[in-house]
Tab-separated table of C-alpha atoms in Angstrom:
chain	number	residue	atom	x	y	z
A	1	UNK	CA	46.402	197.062	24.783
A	2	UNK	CA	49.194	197.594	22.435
A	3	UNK	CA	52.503	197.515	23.332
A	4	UNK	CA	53.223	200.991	21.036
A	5	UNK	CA	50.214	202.231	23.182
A	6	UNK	CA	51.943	201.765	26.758
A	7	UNK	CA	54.742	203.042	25.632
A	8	UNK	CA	53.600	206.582	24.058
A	9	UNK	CA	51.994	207.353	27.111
A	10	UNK	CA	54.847	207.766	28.653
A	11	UNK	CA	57.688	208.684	25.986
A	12	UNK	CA	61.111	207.347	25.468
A	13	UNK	CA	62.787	206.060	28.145
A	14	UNK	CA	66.102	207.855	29.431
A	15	UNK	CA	69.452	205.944	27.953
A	16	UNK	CA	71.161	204.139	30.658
A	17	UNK	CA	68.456	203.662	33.247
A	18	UNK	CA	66.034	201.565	31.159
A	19	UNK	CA	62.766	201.761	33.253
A	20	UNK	CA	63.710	205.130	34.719
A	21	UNK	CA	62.031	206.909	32.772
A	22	UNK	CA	62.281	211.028	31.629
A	23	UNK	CA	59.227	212.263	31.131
A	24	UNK	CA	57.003	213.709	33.665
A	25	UNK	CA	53.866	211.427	35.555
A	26	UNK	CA	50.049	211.819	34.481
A	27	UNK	CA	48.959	215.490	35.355
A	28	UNK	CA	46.913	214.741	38.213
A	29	UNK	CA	49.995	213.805	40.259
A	30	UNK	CA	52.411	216.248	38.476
A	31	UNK	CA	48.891	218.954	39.993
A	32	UNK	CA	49.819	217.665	42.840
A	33	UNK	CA	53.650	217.460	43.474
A	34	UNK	CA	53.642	221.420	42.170
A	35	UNK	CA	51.926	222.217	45.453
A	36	UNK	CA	54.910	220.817	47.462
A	37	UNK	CA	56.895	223.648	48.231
A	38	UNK	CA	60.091	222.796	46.405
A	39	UNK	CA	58.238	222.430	43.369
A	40	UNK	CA	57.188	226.375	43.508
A	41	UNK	CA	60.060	228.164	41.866
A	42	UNK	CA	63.427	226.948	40.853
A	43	UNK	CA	64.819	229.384	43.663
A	44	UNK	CA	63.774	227.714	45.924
A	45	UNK	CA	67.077	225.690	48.402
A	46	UNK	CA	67.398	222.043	48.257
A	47	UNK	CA	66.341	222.562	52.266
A	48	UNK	CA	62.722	223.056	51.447
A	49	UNK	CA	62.834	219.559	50.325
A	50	UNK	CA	65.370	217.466	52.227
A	51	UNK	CA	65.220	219.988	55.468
A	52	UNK	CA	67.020	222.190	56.984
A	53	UNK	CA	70.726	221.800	57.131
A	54	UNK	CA	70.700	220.347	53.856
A	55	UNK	CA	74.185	219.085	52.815
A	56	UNK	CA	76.410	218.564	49.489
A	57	UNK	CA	75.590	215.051	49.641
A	58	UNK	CA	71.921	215.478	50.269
A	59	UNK	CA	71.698	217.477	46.916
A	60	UNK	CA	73.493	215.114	45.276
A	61	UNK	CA	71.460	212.273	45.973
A	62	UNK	CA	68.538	214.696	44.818
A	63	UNK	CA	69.624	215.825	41.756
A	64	UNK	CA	70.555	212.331	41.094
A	65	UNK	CA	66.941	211.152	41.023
A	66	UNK	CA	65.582	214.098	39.298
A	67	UNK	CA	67.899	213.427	36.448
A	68	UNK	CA	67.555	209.520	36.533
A	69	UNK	CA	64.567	208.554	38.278
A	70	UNK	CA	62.103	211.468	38.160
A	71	UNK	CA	59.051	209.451	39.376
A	72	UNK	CA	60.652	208.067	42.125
A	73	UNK	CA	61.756	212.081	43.240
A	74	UNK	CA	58.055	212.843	42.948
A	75	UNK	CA	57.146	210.261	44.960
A	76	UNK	CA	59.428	210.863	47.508
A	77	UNK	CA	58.004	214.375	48.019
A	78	UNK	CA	54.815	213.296	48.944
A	79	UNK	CA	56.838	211.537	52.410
A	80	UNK	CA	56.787	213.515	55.626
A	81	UNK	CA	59.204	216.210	55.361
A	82	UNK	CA	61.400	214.432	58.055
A	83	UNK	CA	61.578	211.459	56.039
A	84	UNK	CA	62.464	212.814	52.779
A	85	UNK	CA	66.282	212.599	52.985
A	86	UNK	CA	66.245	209.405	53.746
A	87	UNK	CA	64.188	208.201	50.749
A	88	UNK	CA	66.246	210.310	48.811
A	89	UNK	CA	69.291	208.135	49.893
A	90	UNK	CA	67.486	204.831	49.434
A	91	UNK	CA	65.987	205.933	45.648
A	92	UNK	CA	69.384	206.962	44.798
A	93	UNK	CA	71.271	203.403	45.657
A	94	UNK	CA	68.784	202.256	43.726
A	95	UNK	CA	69.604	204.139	40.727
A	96	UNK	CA	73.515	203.386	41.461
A	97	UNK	CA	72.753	200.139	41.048
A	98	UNK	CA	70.015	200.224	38.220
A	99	UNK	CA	72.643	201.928	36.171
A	100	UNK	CA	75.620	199.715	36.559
A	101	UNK	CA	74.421	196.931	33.845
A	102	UNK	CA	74.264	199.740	30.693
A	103	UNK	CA	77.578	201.359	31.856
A	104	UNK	CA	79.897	199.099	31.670
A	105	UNK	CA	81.109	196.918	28.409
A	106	UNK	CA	81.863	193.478	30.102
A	107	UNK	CA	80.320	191.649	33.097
A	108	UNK	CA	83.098	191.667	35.056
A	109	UNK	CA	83.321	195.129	35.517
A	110	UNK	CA	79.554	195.058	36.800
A	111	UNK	CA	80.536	192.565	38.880
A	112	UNK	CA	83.568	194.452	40.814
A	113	UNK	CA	81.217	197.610	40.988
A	114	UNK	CA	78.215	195.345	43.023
A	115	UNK	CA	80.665	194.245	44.746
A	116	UNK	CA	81.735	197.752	45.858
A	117	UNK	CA	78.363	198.145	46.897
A	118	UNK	CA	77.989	195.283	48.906
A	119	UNK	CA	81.363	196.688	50.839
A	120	UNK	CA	80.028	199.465	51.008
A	121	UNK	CA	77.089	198.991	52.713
A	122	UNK	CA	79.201	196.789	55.236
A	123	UNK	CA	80.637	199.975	56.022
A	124	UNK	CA	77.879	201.321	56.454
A	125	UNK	CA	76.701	199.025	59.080
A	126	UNK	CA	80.660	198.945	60.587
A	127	UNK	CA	80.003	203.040	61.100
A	128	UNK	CA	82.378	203.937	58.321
A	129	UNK	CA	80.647	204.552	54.732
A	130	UNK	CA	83.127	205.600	52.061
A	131	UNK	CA	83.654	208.894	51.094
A	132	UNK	CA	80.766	208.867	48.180
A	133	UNK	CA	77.884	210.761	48.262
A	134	UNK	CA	75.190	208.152	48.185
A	135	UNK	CA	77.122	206.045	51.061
A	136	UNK	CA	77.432	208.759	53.047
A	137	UNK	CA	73.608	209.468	52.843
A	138	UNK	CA	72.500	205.776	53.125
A	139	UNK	CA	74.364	205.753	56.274
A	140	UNK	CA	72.408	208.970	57.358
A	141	UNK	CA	68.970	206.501	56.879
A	142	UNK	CA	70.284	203.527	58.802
A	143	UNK	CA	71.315	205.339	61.725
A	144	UNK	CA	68.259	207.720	61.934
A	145	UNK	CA	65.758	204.323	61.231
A	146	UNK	CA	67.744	201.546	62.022
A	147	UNK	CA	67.093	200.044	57.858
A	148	UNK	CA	67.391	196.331	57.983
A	149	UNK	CA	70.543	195.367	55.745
A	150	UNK	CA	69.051	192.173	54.104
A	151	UNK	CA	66.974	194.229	52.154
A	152	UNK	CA	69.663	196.343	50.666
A	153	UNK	CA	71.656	193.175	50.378
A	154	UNK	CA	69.081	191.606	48.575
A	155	UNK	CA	68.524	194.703	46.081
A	156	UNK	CA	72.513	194.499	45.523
A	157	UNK	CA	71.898	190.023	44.664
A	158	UNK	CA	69.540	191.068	42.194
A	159	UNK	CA	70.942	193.491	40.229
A	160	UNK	CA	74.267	191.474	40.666
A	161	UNK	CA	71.898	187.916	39.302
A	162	UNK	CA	70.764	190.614	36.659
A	163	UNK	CA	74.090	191.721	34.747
A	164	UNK	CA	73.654	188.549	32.874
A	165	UNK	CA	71.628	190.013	30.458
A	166	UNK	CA	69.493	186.714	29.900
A	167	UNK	CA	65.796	186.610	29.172
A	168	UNK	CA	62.958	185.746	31.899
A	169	UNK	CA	61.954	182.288	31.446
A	170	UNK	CA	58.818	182.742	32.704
A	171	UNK	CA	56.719	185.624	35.043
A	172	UNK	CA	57.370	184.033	37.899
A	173	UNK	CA	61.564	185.077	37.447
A	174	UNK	CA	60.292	188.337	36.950
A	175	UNK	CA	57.943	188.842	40.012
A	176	UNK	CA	61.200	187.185	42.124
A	177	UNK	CA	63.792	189.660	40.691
A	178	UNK	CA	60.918	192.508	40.874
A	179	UNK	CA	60.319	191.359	45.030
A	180	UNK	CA	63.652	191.487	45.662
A	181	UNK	CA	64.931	195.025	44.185
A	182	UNK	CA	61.317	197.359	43.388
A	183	UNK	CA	59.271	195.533	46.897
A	184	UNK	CA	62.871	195.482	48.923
A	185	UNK	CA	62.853	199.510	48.464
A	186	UNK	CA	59.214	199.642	49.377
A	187	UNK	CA	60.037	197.741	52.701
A	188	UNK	CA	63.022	199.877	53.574
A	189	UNK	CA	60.844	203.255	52.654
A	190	UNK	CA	57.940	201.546	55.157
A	191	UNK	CA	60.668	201.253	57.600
A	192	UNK	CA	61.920	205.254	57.303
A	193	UNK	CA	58.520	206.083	58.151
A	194	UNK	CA	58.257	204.070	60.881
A	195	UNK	CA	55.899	200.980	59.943
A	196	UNK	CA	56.122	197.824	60.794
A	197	UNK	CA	52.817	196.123	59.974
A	198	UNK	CA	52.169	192.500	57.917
A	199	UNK	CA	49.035	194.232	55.596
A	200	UNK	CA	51.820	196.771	54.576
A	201	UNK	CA	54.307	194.830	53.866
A	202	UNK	CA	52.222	192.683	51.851
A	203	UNK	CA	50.776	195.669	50.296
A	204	UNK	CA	54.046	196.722	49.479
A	205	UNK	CA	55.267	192.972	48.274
A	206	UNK	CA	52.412	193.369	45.479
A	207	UNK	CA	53.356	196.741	44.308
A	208	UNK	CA	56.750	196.457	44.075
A	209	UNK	CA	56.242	193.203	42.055
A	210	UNK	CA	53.781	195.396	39.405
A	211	UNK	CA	55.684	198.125	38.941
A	212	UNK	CA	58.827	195.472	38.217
A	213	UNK	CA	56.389	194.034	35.561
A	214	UNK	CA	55.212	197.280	34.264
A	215	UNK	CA	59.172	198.786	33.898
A	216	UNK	CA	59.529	195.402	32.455
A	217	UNK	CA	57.447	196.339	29.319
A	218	UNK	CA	57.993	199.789	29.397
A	219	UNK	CA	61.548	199.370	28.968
A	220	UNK	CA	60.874	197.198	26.055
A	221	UNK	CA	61.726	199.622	23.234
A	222	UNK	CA	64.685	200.651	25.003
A	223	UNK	CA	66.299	197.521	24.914
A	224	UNK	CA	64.866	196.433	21.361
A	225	UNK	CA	66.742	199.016	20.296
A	226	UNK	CA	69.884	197.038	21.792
A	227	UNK	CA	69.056	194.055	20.173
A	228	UNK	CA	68.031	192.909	23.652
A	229	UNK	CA	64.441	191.241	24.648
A	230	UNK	CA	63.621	190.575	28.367
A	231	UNK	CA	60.183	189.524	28.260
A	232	UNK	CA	59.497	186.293	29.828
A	233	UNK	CA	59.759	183.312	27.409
A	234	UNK	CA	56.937	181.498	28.327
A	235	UNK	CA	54.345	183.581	27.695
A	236	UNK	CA	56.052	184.743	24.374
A	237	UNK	CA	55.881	181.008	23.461
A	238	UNK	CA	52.202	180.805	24.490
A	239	UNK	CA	51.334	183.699	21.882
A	240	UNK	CA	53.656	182.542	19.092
A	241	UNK	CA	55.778	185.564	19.765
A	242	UNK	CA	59.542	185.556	18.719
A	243	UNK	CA	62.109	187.960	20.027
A	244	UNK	CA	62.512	189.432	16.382
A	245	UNK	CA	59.103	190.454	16.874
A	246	UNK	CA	59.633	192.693	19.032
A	247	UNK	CA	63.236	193.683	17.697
A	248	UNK	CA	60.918	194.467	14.542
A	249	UNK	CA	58.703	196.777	16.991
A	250	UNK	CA	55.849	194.468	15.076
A	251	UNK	CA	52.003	194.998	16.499
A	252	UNK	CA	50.782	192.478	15.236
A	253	UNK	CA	48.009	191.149	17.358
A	254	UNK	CA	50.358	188.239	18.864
A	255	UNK	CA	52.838	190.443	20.427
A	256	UNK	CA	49.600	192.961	21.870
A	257	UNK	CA	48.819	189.812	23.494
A	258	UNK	CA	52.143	189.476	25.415
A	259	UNK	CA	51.502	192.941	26.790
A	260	UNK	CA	48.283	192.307	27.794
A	261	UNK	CA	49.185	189.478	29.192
A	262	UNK	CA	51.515	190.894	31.718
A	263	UNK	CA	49.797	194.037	32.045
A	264	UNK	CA	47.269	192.189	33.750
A	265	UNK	CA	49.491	190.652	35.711
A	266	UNK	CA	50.336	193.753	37.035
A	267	UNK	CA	46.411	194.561	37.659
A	268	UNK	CA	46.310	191.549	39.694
A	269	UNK	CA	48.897	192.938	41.772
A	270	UNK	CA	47.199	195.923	42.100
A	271	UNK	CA	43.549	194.193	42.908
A	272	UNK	CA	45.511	192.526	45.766
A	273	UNK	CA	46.966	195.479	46.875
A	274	UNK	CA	43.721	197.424	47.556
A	275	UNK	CA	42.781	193.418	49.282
A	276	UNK	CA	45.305	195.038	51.786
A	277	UNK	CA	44.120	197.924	52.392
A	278	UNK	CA	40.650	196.708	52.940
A	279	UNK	CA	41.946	194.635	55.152
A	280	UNK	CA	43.371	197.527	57.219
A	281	UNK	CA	47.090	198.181	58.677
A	282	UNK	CA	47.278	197.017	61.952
A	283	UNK	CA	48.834	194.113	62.342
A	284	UNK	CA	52.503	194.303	63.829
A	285	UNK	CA	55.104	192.430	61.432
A	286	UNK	CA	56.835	189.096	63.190
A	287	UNK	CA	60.773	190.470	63.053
């Protein structure tokens, strides 16, 4: 599996949001999502997809992730119709944070904006979200499910751990950083629909950790193209693979190793995933 390979399938990946990607899913889900009734004719209100009563902030938080993270908006459709607004708000903070490290020029200044965020969803918690769109929405989805903070708090650490701009030393950083930001989401989004079960949640502690791999080599070109290489050392080493390589966008069969490498990490995720679901969702978490 080449690395130019996974990447073409996909297309470029949007500036500013490496791992968010533009382009539109495989067309067996993008079939799918243009039966949902938002997806029917551009006339159609914001309401047929967050609900009735939809407000400002709502379609902010929407237009957000069709702009930014158009995968996760897709997904999100698929949710009960109840529970849509909600993951709206929770995809969005995600994207508010995803995008602080490639908008700002010095660390610092990421640093003061996570820290807004971690205020802010204090206030959120305290009853009194600032007056910002994607607060005011979040605090919408904790007081309709009751969202258990750590889990935001831990997606804020990450990103915050993140702005470093350092390279994995290994898969293992990655999988952490990927638990705690792409699996926290999935636990929150279990919670808006109301489940609470130990398969799901390690279900969703597997998926979150692929996709964190997967976005991890996607995102490759995008950042080569910074003069920036985040694939983990170790198994870079174990190939013979330098970071010019890849700042070289070489295919030689060294660096097609890396990405198969990982890529099967990710299918191991994935083959314990399906474990999960085998092994049926039933059991009540231990809170």
């Amino acid at each position: 599996m080449a690395a130019s390979t996974l990447v073409s399938a996909w297309g470029p990946l949007r500036p500013g949001v490496p791992g968010l990607c533009r382009r539109r899913p495989p067309r067996g889900l993008w079939a799918h999502a243009r039966r949902l009734p938002e997806l029917a004719g551009s006339g159609r209100s914001v309401a047929a997809v967050s609900g009735p009563g939809a407000s400002g902030t709502d379609r902010y938080c929407l237009e957000l992730l069709r702009k930014r993270d158009y995968e996760g908006y897709l997904c999100s459709l698929l949710l009960p119709a109840e529970s849509r607004s909600s993951a709206f708000a929770l995809r969005a903070f995600n994207v508010e944070l995803a995008q602080v490290k490639d908008s700002v020029s010095e660390k610092t200044i990421g640093l003061m904006r996570m820290q807004f965020w971690k205020k802010t969803v204090d206030d959120v918690y305290c009853d009194s979200p600032p007056h910002q769109p994607v607060a005011i929405e979040l605090w919408k989805a904790v007081k309709r499910h009751n969202l258990t903070k750590r889990w935001l708090m831990k997606i804020i650490d990450e990103r915050e751990k993140n702005l470093d701009d350092k390279a994995y030393r290994n898969i293992q950083e990655l999988e952490n950083y990927a638990e705690n930001t792409q699996s926290s989401l999935l636990y929150l989004t279990l919670e808006i629909l109301g489940i609470k079960d130990l398969h799901a949640d390690h279900a969703a502690s597997h998926i979150g950790k692929a996709q964190g791999i997967v976005t991890c080599l996607r995102a490759t070109p995008y950042h080569g193209s910074r003069r920036r290489v985040f694939l983990p050392m170790d198994i870079c080493m174990l190939h013979g693979v330098s970071q010019e390589d890849f700042l070289r966008k070489s295919q030689d069969k060294n660096v097609r190793d890396v990405v198969y490498d990982m890529a099967s990490q990710a299918h191991l995720h994935l083959k314990h995933v399906v474990f999960c679901i085998q092994g049926g969702f039933n059991q009540p978490r231990i809170v």
